[in-house]
Amino acid sequence: MTPPRIELKSSPHMKQASSVEQIMRNVVLALLPVCGFAVYHFGISALALMATTTLVCVLTEQLFNRLSGKPSTISDYSAVITGLLLALTLPPAFPLWMAALSGFFAISLGKMLFGGLGFNPFNPALIGRAFATAAFPEASSTWTQAGLPERFSEFLPSTLALPFTTPASVDAYTTATPLGDWKFGDVHAPAWDLFTGMTPGSLGETSALIILLAGLYLIARRMLDWRIPAAVLGGAFVTAALFYAVDPDHFPTPWFVLLSGGMMLGAVFMASDMSSSPVTPAGVWIYGLLIGFLAVIIRFFGGLPEGVMYAILLGNAMVPLIERYTQPRTYGKRGRRGV
């Protein structure tokens, strides 16, 4: 009788089923319906904007890899995701040359400066959006109407503006977003319009329904930690509900808060960035709740109608502290957790 063979192997003994490339590829697939709806909503200007930011992000990453003597990393799709997400945070009529600069800074300052994928403490797409807001405040807050009849045959006037020139006037196309209408005019958009996306805004702050379906796809594939978007949306809902209960004539409903602006896009695709979010079980809940709370506070009491970008960046900055105090206690040791 042959004795059983025992194989001795070194750790790790458990392998992750999905590679980084597979996860990132699925995130791109989940973003495609969101991008497709943006093109349907805003036309060829939206398509050109997404193509520009994505191409610049990929080329910038390749450039920095060459300059540092590192192998190419563009095949992991992370630069593509950064480019698409950056475009989804921008107005439809944003000039392409400004978008190109924003894409360059998103990768260079938001990612490569810290060593590349996995080392960036902040979401790179939001770093690019923060640069655009600081460098081009007027263009970053100029919103155009959705569903224009000529959107598939003509670019919006400011899209093809020459570099370092003042974009052409788009007054005939401009409008206010639902958040702007509420913040400065006390006008509340219907919840159904917000849910289906039939409203103006950035490329990605339109259809909450499509974003939720994309998030469910990633959750089903186990490529998205459902606790982070749940915590972000839950924190925002509870915070908004408390203010609404105190003064319903002044503050919007919690559903308006969840469905308007970039709340859905930020919760599903940006706050959940693996490189800049916590990994501890308690930490992900604290992180998400903090982002939801901050987003509502900035919206309600800040000078700008939107606060999701700043809330996520502040949450990213708090991740090291959150993980420090939410580390599980080492087995057999007493005292402070994680020590």
Coordinates of C-alpha atoms in Angstrom, one line a residue:
M1 CA 0.0 0.0 0.0
T2 CA 1.4 3.3 -1.1
P3 CA 1.6 5.8 1.8
P4 CA -0.2 9.2 1.3
R5 CA 2.0 11.9 -0.1
I6 CA 2.3 15.1 1.9
E7 CA 3.2 18.2 0.0
L8 CA 4.9 21.0 2.0
K9 CA 4.7 24.5 0.4
S10 CA 5.5 27.9 1.7
S11 CA 2.9 30.6 2.3
P12 CA 0.8 32.1 1.0
H13 CA -1.6 29.2 0.8
M14 CA -4.7 31.1 -0.3
K15 CA -4.7 32.9 -3.6
Q16 CA -7.0 35.7 -4.8
A17 CA -9.2 34.5 -7.6
S18 CA -9.0 37.7 -9.5
S19 CA -5.9 39.6 -10.6
V20 CA -5.5 43.4 -10.6
E21 CA -5.9 43.4 -14.3
Q22 CA -9.2 41.4 -14.1
I23 CA -10.6 43.7 -11.5
M24 CA -9.7 46.8 -13.3
R25 CA -11.0 45.4 -16.6
N26 CA -14.4 44.7 -14.9
V27 CA -14.5 48.2 -13.5
V28 CA -14.0 49.6 -17.0
L29 CA -16.8 47.3 -18.2
A30 CA -19.0 48.6 -15.4
L31 CA -18.2 52.2 -16.4
L32 CA -19.1 51.8 -20.0
P33 CA -22.9 52.1 -19.5
V34 CA -22.4 55.2 -17.5
C35 CA -20.2 56.6 -20.3
G36 CA -22.6 55.5 -22.9
F37 CA -25.5 57.3 -21.2
A38 CA -23.3 60.5 -20.9
V39 CA -22.7 60.4 -24.7
Y40 CA -26.4 59.9 -25.3
H41 CA -27.2 62.7 -23.0
F42 CA -24.6 65.3 -24.1
G43 CA -23.4 64.1 -27.6
I44 CA -20.0 64.1 -29.2
S45 CA -18.6 66.7 -26.9
A46 CA -18.9 64.2 -24.1
L47 CA -17.3 61.5 -26.2
A48 CA -14.4 63.8 -27.1
L49 CA -13.9 64.7 -23.4
M50 CA -13.7 61.1 -22.3
A51 CA -11.4 60.2 -25.1
T52 CA -9.1 63.1 -24.3
T53 CA -8.8 62.4 -20.6
T54 CA -8.3 58.7 -21.1
L55 CA -5.7 59.0 -23.8
V56 CA -3.7 61.7 -21.8
C57 CA -3.8 59.6 -18.6
V58 CA -2.5 56.5 -20.4
L59 CA 0.2 58.4 -22.2
T60 CA 1.2 60.2 -19.0
E61 CA 1.6 56.9 -17.1
Q62 CA 3.6 55.5 -19.9
L63 CA 5.9 58.6 -20.0
F64 CA 6.6 58.3 -16.2
N65 CA 7.3 54.6 -16.5
R66 CA 9.9 55.3 -19.2
L67 CA 11.5 58.2 -17.3
S68 CA 11.8 56.1 -14.1
G69 CA 13.0 53.0 -16.0
K70 CA 10.0 50.9 -14.9
P71 CA 8.1 48.4 -17.0
S72 CA 4.9 49.6 -18.6
T73 CA 1.8 49.4 -16.3
I74 CA -0.8 50.7 -18.7
S75 CA -2.1 47.1 -19.3
D76 CA -3.6 47.1 -15.8
Y77 CA -6.3 49.5 -16.9
S78 CA -5.9 51.7 -13.9
A79 CA -5.0 54.7 -16.1
V80 CA -8.0 54.1 -18.2
I81 CA -10.2 54.1 -15.2
T82 CA -8.7 57.4 -14.0
G83 CA -9.3 59.0 -17.4
L84 CA -12.9 57.9 -17.6
L85 CA -13.7 58.9 -14.0
L86 CA -12.1 62.2 -14.4
A87 CA -14.1 62.9 -17.5
L88 CA -17.3 61.9 -15.7
T89 CA -16.7 64.6 -13.1
L90 CA -16.3 67.3 -15.7
P91 CA -18.9 69.5 -17.4
P92 CA -19.9 68.5 -20.9
A93 CA -18.6 71.7 -22.5
F94 CA -15.2 71.6 -20.7
P95 CA -12.5 72.6 -23.2
L96 CA -10.4 69.6 -24.3
W97 CA -7.1 71.3 -23.6
M98 CA -8.1 71.9 -20.0
A99 CA -9.2 68.3 -19.8
A100 CA -5.8 67.2 -21.1
L101 CA -3.9 69.2 -18.4
S102 CA -6.3 67.8 -15.8
G103 CA -5.5 64.3 -16.9
F104 CA -1.8 64.9 -16.8
F105 CA -1.9 66.2 -13.3
A106 CA -4.3 63.4 -12.2
I107 CA -1.7 60.7 -13.1
S108 CA 1.5 62.7 -12.3
L109 CA 0.4 64.2 -9.0
G110 CA -2.3 61.8 -8.0
K111 CA -0.5 58.5 -8.8
M112 CA 3.0 58.4 -10.1
L113 CA 4.4 60.9 -7.6
F114 CA 3.6 58.3 -4.9
G115 CA 5.0 55.3 -6.8
G116 CA 2.2 54.2 -9.0
L117 CA -0.8 51.9 -8.5
G118 CA -1.3 50.8 -4.9
F119 CA 0.7 53.6 -3.4
N120 CA -1.5 56.6 -4.0
P121 CA -3.2 57.9 -0.9
F122 CA -5.8 59.9 -2.8
N123 CA -8.1 59.0 -5.7
P124 CA -6.2 60.2 -8.8
A125 CA -9.3 61.2 -10.7
L126 CA -10.3 63.5 -7.9
I127 CA -6.9 65.0 -7.8
G128 CA -7.3 65.8 -11.5
R129 CA -10.8 67.3 -10.8
A130 CA -9.4 69.4 -7.9
F131 CA -6.8 70.7 -10.2
A132 CA -9.4 71.6 -12.8
T133 CA -11.5 73.4 -10.2
A134 CA -8.6 75.4 -8.9
A135 CA -7.0 76.2 -12.3
F136 CA -10.2 76.7 -14.4
P137 CA -13.0 77.6 -11.9
E138 CA -15.3 79.2 -14.5
A139 CA -15.1 76.4 -17.0
S140 CA -15.4 73.8 -14.2
S141 CA -18.8 75.3 -13.1
T142 CA -20.4 76.0 -16.5
W143 CA -23.1 73.5 -17.1
T144 CA -24.9 72.9 -20.4
Q145 CA -28.3 71.6 -21.3
A146 CA -28.8 67.9 -21.8
G147 CA -30.5 66.4 -24.9
L148 CA -29.7 69.2 -27.3
P149 CA -31.0 68.3 -30.8
E150 CA -27.7 68.9 -32.5
R151 CA -25.5 67.2 -29.9
F152 CA -24.5 64.3 -32.2
S153 CA -23.5 66.5 -35.1
E154 CA -21.9 69.6 -33.5
F155 CA -19.5 70.2 -30.7
L156 CA -20.4 72.6 -28.0
P157 CA -18.6 75.9 -28.7
S158 CA -16.1 75.7 -25.9
T159 CA -15.1 72.1 -26.5
L160 CA -12.6 72.9 -29.2
A161 CA -11.2 76.1 -27.7
L162 CA -7.5 76.7 -28.5
P163 CA -5.0 76.1 -25.7
F164 CA -4.6 79.0 -23.2
T165 CA -7.4 81.0 -24.7
T166 CA -10.7 82.0 -23.2
P167 CA -13.4 79.5 -24.3
A168 CA -16.1 80.6 -26.6
S169 CA -19.3 81.8 -24.9
V170 CA -21.9 79.0 -24.3
D171 CA -24.6 81.2 -22.8
A172 CA -27.2 79.9 -25.2
Y173 CA -26.5 76.4 -23.9
T174 CA -25.9 77.0 -20.2
T175 CA -28.2 75.9 -17.5
A176 CA -28.2 75.2 -13.7
T177 CA -27.8 71.7 -12.2
P178 CA -30.4 70.4 -9.7
L179 CA -28.0 71.1 -6.9
G180 CA -27.4 74.7 -8.1
D181 CA -31.2 75.2 -8.5
W182 CA -31.7 74.1 -4.9
K183 CA -28.6 75.9 -3.4
F184 CA -29.3 79.3 -5.1
G185 CA -32.9 79.1 -6.1
D186 CA -34.6 76.8 -3.6
V187 CA -36.0 74.7 -6.6
H188 CA -36.2 71.0 -6.1
A189 CA -35.9 68.7 -9.1
P190 CA -38.3 65.7 -9.2
A191 CA -36.8 62.6 -7.6
W192 CA -37.7 60.4 -10.7
D193 CA -35.8 62.8 -13.0
L194 CA -32.8 62.5 -10.8
F195 CA -33.1 58.7 -10.6
T196 CA -33.3 58.2 -14.3
G197 CA -30.8 61.0 -15.2
M198 CA -32.9 63.4 -17.2
T199 CA -31.1 66.4 -15.7
P200 CA -28.1 68.5 -16.5
G201 CA -24.8 68.2 -14.7
S202 CA -21.4 66.6 -15.2
L203 CA -21.0 63.6 -17.4
G204 CA -21.4 61.2 -14.5
E205 CA -23.9 62.9 -12.2
T206 CA -26.9 62.0 -14.3
S207 CA -28.4 58.5 -14.1
A208 CA -28.4 57.2 -10.5
L209 CA -30.1 54.0 -11.9
I210 CA -27.3 53.1 -14.3
I211 CA -24.6 53.8 -11.6
L212 CA -26.4 51.6 -9.1
L213 CA -26.7 48.8 -11.7
A214 CA -23.0 49.1 -12.5
G215 CA -22.2 48.9 -8.8
L216 CA -24.4 45.8 -8.3
Y217 CA -22.5 44.1 -11.2
L218 CA -19.2 44.7 -9.5
I219 CA -20.6 43.6 -6.1
A220 CA -21.9 40.4 -7.7
R221 CA -18.4 39.8 -9.2
R222 CA -16.9 40.4 -5.8
M223 CA -14.8 43.2 -7.1
L224 CA -16.3 46.0 -5.0
D225 CA -16.6 46.1 -1.2
W226 CA -20.3 46.8 -0.9
R227 CA -19.8 48.2 2.6
I228 CA -18.1 51.4 1.4
P229 CA -20.9 52.7 -1.0
A230 CA -23.5 51.5 1.6
A231 CA -21.8 53.5 4.3
V232 CA -21.3 56.6 2.2
L233 CA -25.0 56.6 1.1
G234 CA -26.2 55.6 4.5
G235 CA -24.1 58.4 6.2
A236 CA -25.4 61.0 3.7
F237 CA -29.0 59.8 4.1
V238 CA -29.0 59.9 7.9
T239 CA -27.3 63.3 8.0
A240 CA -29.7 64.8 5.5
A241 CA -32.7 63.2 7.2
L242 CA -31.7 64.9 10.5
F243 CA -31.5 68.3 9.0
Y244 CA -34.7 67.8 7.0
A245 CA -36.5 66.7 10.2
V246 CA -35.4 69.9 11.9
D247 CA -36.2 72.3 9.0
P248 CA -38.0 70.8 6.0
D249 CA -38.6 74.2 4.5
H250 CA -34.9 75.0 4.3
F251 CA -33.2 71.6 3.7
P252 CA -33.9 69.1 0.8
T253 CA -35.2 65.6 1.4
P254 CA -32.7 62.8 2.0
W255 CA -33.6 61.3 -1.4
F256 CA -32.7 64.5 -3.2
V257 CA -29.3 64.4 -1.5
L258 CA -28.6 60.8 -2.6
L259 CA -29.8 61.1 -6.2
S260 CA -28.4 64.6 -7.1
G261 CA -24.9 65.6 -8.0
G262 CA -22.0 63.2 -7.8
M263 CA -23.1 61.3 -4.7
M264 CA -23.8 58.0 -6.5
L265 CA -20.8 58.1 -8.7
G266 CA -18.5 59.1 -5.8
A267 CA -19.9 56.4 -3.5
V268 CA -19.7 53.5 -6.0
F269 CA -16.6 54.3 -8.1
M270 CA -14.4 56.8 -6.2
A271 CA -14.7 56.3 -2.4
S272 CA -14.3 52.5 -3.1
D273 CA -10.9 52.9 -4.7
M274 CA -8.8 50.1 -3.3
S275 CA -5.6 52.1 -3.0
S276 CA -7.0 55.0 -1.0
S277 CA -9.7 53.3 1.2
P278 CA -9.3 51.3 4.4
V279 CA -9.1 47.5 4.6
T280 CA -10.1 46.9 8.2
P281 CA -13.7 45.8 8.8
A282 CA -14.6 48.6 11.1
G283 CA -12.5 51.1 9.2
V284 CA -14.5 50.8 5.9
W285 CA -17.7 51.7 7.8
I286 CA -16.1 54.7 9.6
Y287 CA -14.6 55.8 6.3
G288 CA -17.8 55.6 4.4
L289 CA -20.0 57.2 7.0
L290 CA -17.4 60.1 7.4
I291 CA -17.5 60.8 3.6
G292 CA -21.3 60.8 3.5
F293 CA -21.5 63.1 6.5
L294 CA -18.9 65.5 5.1
A295 CA -20.5 65.6 1.7
V296 CA -23.8 66.7 3.2
I297 CA -22.3 69.3 5.5
I298 CA -20.3 70.8 2.6
R299 CA -23.4 70.9 0.4
F300 CA -25.6 72.5 3.1
F301 CA -23.2 75.0 4.6
G302 CA -20.4 75.5 2.1
G303 CA -20.2 78.1 -0.6
L304 CA -20.4 75.5 -3.4
P305 CA -23.5 73.3 -4.1
E306 CA -21.4 70.1 -4.4
G307 CA -19.2 68.6 -1.7
V308 CA -18.6 64.9 -2.7
M309 CA -15.1 65.5 -4.2
Y310 CA -13.8 67.3 -1.1
A311 CA -15.5 64.8 1.2
I312 CA -13.8 61.8 -0.5
L313 CA -10.4 63.5 -0.5
L314 CA -10.7 64.3 3.2
G315 CA -11.8 60.7 3.8
N316 CA -8.7 59.5 1.8
A317 CA -6.5 61.7 4.1
M318 CA -8.0 60.1 7.2
V319 CA -7.4 56.5 6.1
P320 CA -4.1 56.0 7.9
L321 CA -5.6 57.2 11.2
I322 CA -8.7 55.2 10.7
E323 CA -6.7 52.0 10.0
R324 CA -4.4 52.7 13.0
Y325 CA -7.3 52.7 15.4
T326 CA -9.4 49.9 13.8
Q327 CA -6.7 47.3 13.5
P328 CA -7.9 44.0 15.1
R329 CA -6.1 43.3 18.4
T330 CA -3.2 40.9 18.0
Y331 CA -4.0 37.5 19.4
G332 CA -2.5 37.0 22.8
K333 CA -1.8 40.6 23.4
R334 CA -3.5 43.2 25.5
G335 CA -3.7 46.9 25.3
R336 CA -4.5 49.2 22.4
R337 CA -5.9 47.6 19.2
G338 CA -3.3 47.1 16.5
V339 CA -0.4 47.5 19.0

